[in-house]
Amino acid sequence: DSGVTQTPKHLITATGQRVTLRCSPRSGDLSVYWYQQSLDQGLQFLIQYYNGEERAKGNILERFSAQQFPDLHSELNLSSLELGDSALYFCASSPSSSITDTQYFGPGTRLTVL
Amino acid sequence: GQQVMQIPQYQHVQEGEDFTTYCNSSTTLSNIQWYKQRPGGHPVFLIQLVKSGEVKKQKRLTFQFGEAKKNSSLHITATQTTDVGTYFCVTVGANDYKLSFGAGTTVTVRA
């Protein structure tokens, strides 16, 4: 158990809809990272937040947004969902803002868009 | 920009045999990390390499960082069924300080 929690575990929704994924980092960790893992593309870095502020951006679509709250939990919002958004979404946390820190991954949220 | 290639994509190994997976970057790296993801699981940190030519061992796993800090390898000896999973490298570019992920090597083991 990494200490990172993600909810929900599974999510099934329809195209065009909007969903919110939630992540709570390990106690004491200030950075949260979001990743998308689909079968054909491996692990794709989406975005990093550190202590409430956006720190680094990866391949995040404009339809996706994230935020980190004062209690350090983070939410990833996915809107206008398409079939291709079906994937496993992981969040990870690390102690500092440095991207060289070890990252601790949560169990993931499996999103299915029908 | 930095590109990370990981080979092979798939590795089918007879139990007891050795294998190696490689991570190659087009640019110089600041550091490299290796993670393992079991089927149905989440990525778990294995090791971080920072110094040129660095070699680290964890039981049957040997990790190496190239002298030029552009490539790395993970060698597993006497493969066991517990080694099944996907091993991927995570790199940070020395110049652009960007995070990049290898596509992973998925390992299956024949008993």
XYZ file of C-alpha atoms in Angstrom:
225
model
C 0.000 0.000 0.000
C 1.586 3.249 -1.201
C -0.508 5.513 1.020
C -2.033 7.241 -2.002
C -5.778 6.814 -2.368
C -7.900 7.286 -5.460
C -11.651 7.280 -5.883
C -13.643 5.907 -7.487
C -12.011 2.610 -8.420
C -14.183 2.179 -11.502
C -16.254 4.637 -13.488
C -18.516 3.909 -16.418
C -20.045 6.789 -18.304
C -21.221 7.869 -21.744
C -19.651 9.984 -24.433
C -20.113 13.710 -23.938
C -20.313 13.422 -20.176
C -18.071 14.941 -17.509
C -16.423 13.092 -14.624
C -14.223 13.962 -11.668
C -11.490 11.711 -10.345
C -10.125 12.243 -6.879
C -6.716 11.631 -5.353
C -5.386 11.959 -1.819
C -1.589 12.005 -1.578
C 0.559 10.280 1.028
C 0.699 12.102 4.303
C 3.326 14.838 4.054
C 3.635 14.780 0.267
C 3.085 18.135 -1.417
C 3.180 17.147 -5.086
C 0.493 15.302 -6.983
C 0.937 13.958 -10.503
C -1.754 12.683 -12.844
C -1.176 10.026 -15.498
C -3.245 8.320 -18.162
C -2.497 4.716 -19.060
C -4.220 3.231 -22.071
C -3.476 -0.115 -23.674
C -1.863 1.263 -26.777
C 0.017 4.227 -25.332
C 1.620 3.257 -22.050
C 1.873 5.742 -19.210
C 1.331 9.377 -20.236
C 2.154 12.226 -17.870
C -0.708 14.724 -17.716
C 0.035 17.328 -15.080
C 1.809 18.025 -11.775
C 0.587 20.160 -8.898
C 2.741 21.274 -6.010
C 1.246 22.762 -2.865
C -1.824 23.944 -4.715
C -0.096 25.389 -7.768
C 0.324 23.903 -11.229
C 3.968 22.939 -11.569
C 4.408 21.080 -14.847
C 2.223 20.135 -17.773
C 2.478 17.084 -19.942
C 0.160 15.791 -22.624
C -3.044 17.036 -21.050
C -5.958 17.750 -23.367
C -7.847 21.039 -23.151
C -10.971 19.057 -22.209
C -9.144 17.932 -19.067
C -8.345 20.083 -16.061
C -7.019 19.513 -12.596
C -6.640 21.302 -9.324
C -5.077 20.756 -5.937
C -6.906 21.935 -2.868
C -5.548 23.434 0.391
C -5.743 20.030 2.074
C -3.519 18.794 -0.815
C -5.997 16.384 -2.323
C -6.376 16.742 -6.055
C -9.127 16.305 -8.604
C -8.875 15.587 -12.297
C -11.873 16.754 -14.320
C -12.532 15.154 -17.688
C -15.222 16.722 -19.859
C -16.843 16.093 -23.245
C -15.705 12.527 -22.889
C -14.831 10.502 -25.960
C -14.439 6.755 -26.420
C -10.681 7.224 -26.605
C -10.596 8.625 -23.074
C -11.240 5.145 -21.720
C -8.123 4.322 -19.729
C -6.627 3.821 -16.310
C -5.941 7.124 -14.595
C -3.247 7.084 -11.924
C -2.237 9.754 -9.535
C 1.090 9.747 -7.754
C 2.503 11.856 -4.979
C 5.969 12.910 -3.922
C 7.394 14.938 -1.056
C 8.644 18.012 -2.888
C 8.263 19.886 -6.164
C 11.242 18.121 -7.716
C 10.390 15.751 -10.534
C 13.384 13.649 -9.567
C 11.621 12.585 -6.363
C 10.400 9.025 -6.066
C 6.724 8.945 -6.930
C 4.220 6.835 -5.036
C 1.339 5.716 -7.196
C -2.252 5.188 -6.180
C -4.287 2.142 -7.241
C -5.825 3.996 -10.187
C -9.311 4.757 -11.483
C -10.483 2.735 -14.447
C -12.641 4.911 -16.688
C -14.827 3.322 -19.335
C -16.579 5.601 -21.805
C -19.422 3.925 -23.713
C 13.130 17.303 -27.281
C 14.072 14.307 -25.255
C 12.917 10.922 -26.541
C 13.089 7.741 -24.520
C 13.125 4.344 -26.180
C 12.725 1.200 -24.173
C 13.536 -2.201 -25.655
C 12.354 -4.819 -26.009
C 8.633 -4.105 -25.764
C 7.922 -7.707 -24.797
C 10.155 -10.306 -23.199
C 9.125 -13.942 -22.842
C 11.517 -15.688 -20.519
C 11.947 -19.271 -19.390
C 11.958 -19.499 -15.633
C 15.544 -19.548 -14.409
C 16.940 -17.631 -17.369
C 18.347 -14.107 -17.356
C 17.142 -11.123 -19.347
C 17.910 -7.454 -19.828
C 15.746 -4.474 -20.698
C 17.229 -1.253 -21.999
C 16.254 2.383 -21.814
C 17.868 4.749 -24.315
C 17.566 8.515 -24.491
C 18.379 10.844 -27.347
C 19.712 13.433 -24.902
C 21.739 13.484 -21.692
C 19.794 12.652 -18.569
C 19.830 14.132 -15.105
C 18.716 10.877 -13.565
C 16.698 7.785 -14.294
C 14.247 5.801 -12.231
C 12.915 2.304 -12.782
C 9.421 1.212 -11.835
C 7.633 -2.129 -11.949
C 3.930 -2.594 -12.580
C 2.418 -5.993 -11.913
C -0.589 -7.051 -14.039
C -3.634 -5.202 -12.710
C -1.479 -3.182 -10.324
C 0.048 0.240 -10.094
C 3.640 1.310 -10.761
C 6.012 0.738 -7.860
C 9.373 2.437 -7.541
C 12.408 0.169 -7.801
C 15.527 2.335 -7.981
C 16.984 5.690 -8.943
C 20.326 6.184 -10.707
C 22.038 9.556 -10.719
C 25.767 9.168 -11.331
C 27.481 8.351 -14.608
C 28.369 4.651 -14.734
C 26.437 3.921 -11.563
C 25.549 0.299 -10.851
C 23.055 -0.730 -8.185
C 21.873 -4.184 -7.192
C 18.700 -5.397 -5.560
C 18.912 -9.148 -5.039
C 18.574 -10.586 -8.566
C 18.126 -7.172 -10.218
C 21.096 -5.130 -11.465
C 20.582 -1.573 -12.652
C 23.182 0.336 -14.629
C 23.447 3.955 -15.788
C 25.605 4.526 -18.844
C 28.813 6.510 -18.744
C 27.313 9.172 -21.016
C 24.104 9.253 -18.934
C 22.017 8.555 -22.023
C 21.079 4.964 -21.403
C 20.318 2.513 -18.668
C 19.726 -1.184 -18.300
C 17.939 -3.507 -15.931
C 19.253 -7.063 -15.799
C 17.366 -9.809 -13.982
C 19.086 -13.091 -13.249
C 17.387 -16.446 -12.641
C 13.947 -15.129 -13.556
C 11.091 -16.201 -11.300
C 7.341 -16.067 -11.813
C 7.245 -13.161 -9.361
C 9.182 -11.100 -11.921
C 6.138 -10.975 -14.211
C 5.030 -7.432 -14.994
C 5.965 -4.329 -16.921
C 9.236 -2.578 -16.158
C 9.530 0.981 -17.280
C 12.090 3.719 -16.985
C 11.340 7.312 -16.068
C 13.874 9.910 -17.097
C 14.549 13.548 -16.367
C 16.397 15.470 -19.055
C 19.611 17.171 -17.962
C 18.919 20.276 -20.051
C 15.143 20.614 -20.271
C 14.453 18.988 -16.906
C 11.422 17.248 -18.416
C 9.916 14.012 -17.233
C 9.688 11.241 -19.838
C 8.438 7.694 -19.582
C 9.619 4.678 -21.478
C 6.859 2.566 -23.003
C 7.875 -0.337 -20.785
C 9.038 -3.904 -21.230
C 6.318 -6.420 -20.450
C 7.785 -9.629 -19.067
C 6.086 -13.015 -19.077
C 7.661 -16.089 -17.562
C 7.311 -19.696 -18.745
C 7.433 -22.134 -15.860
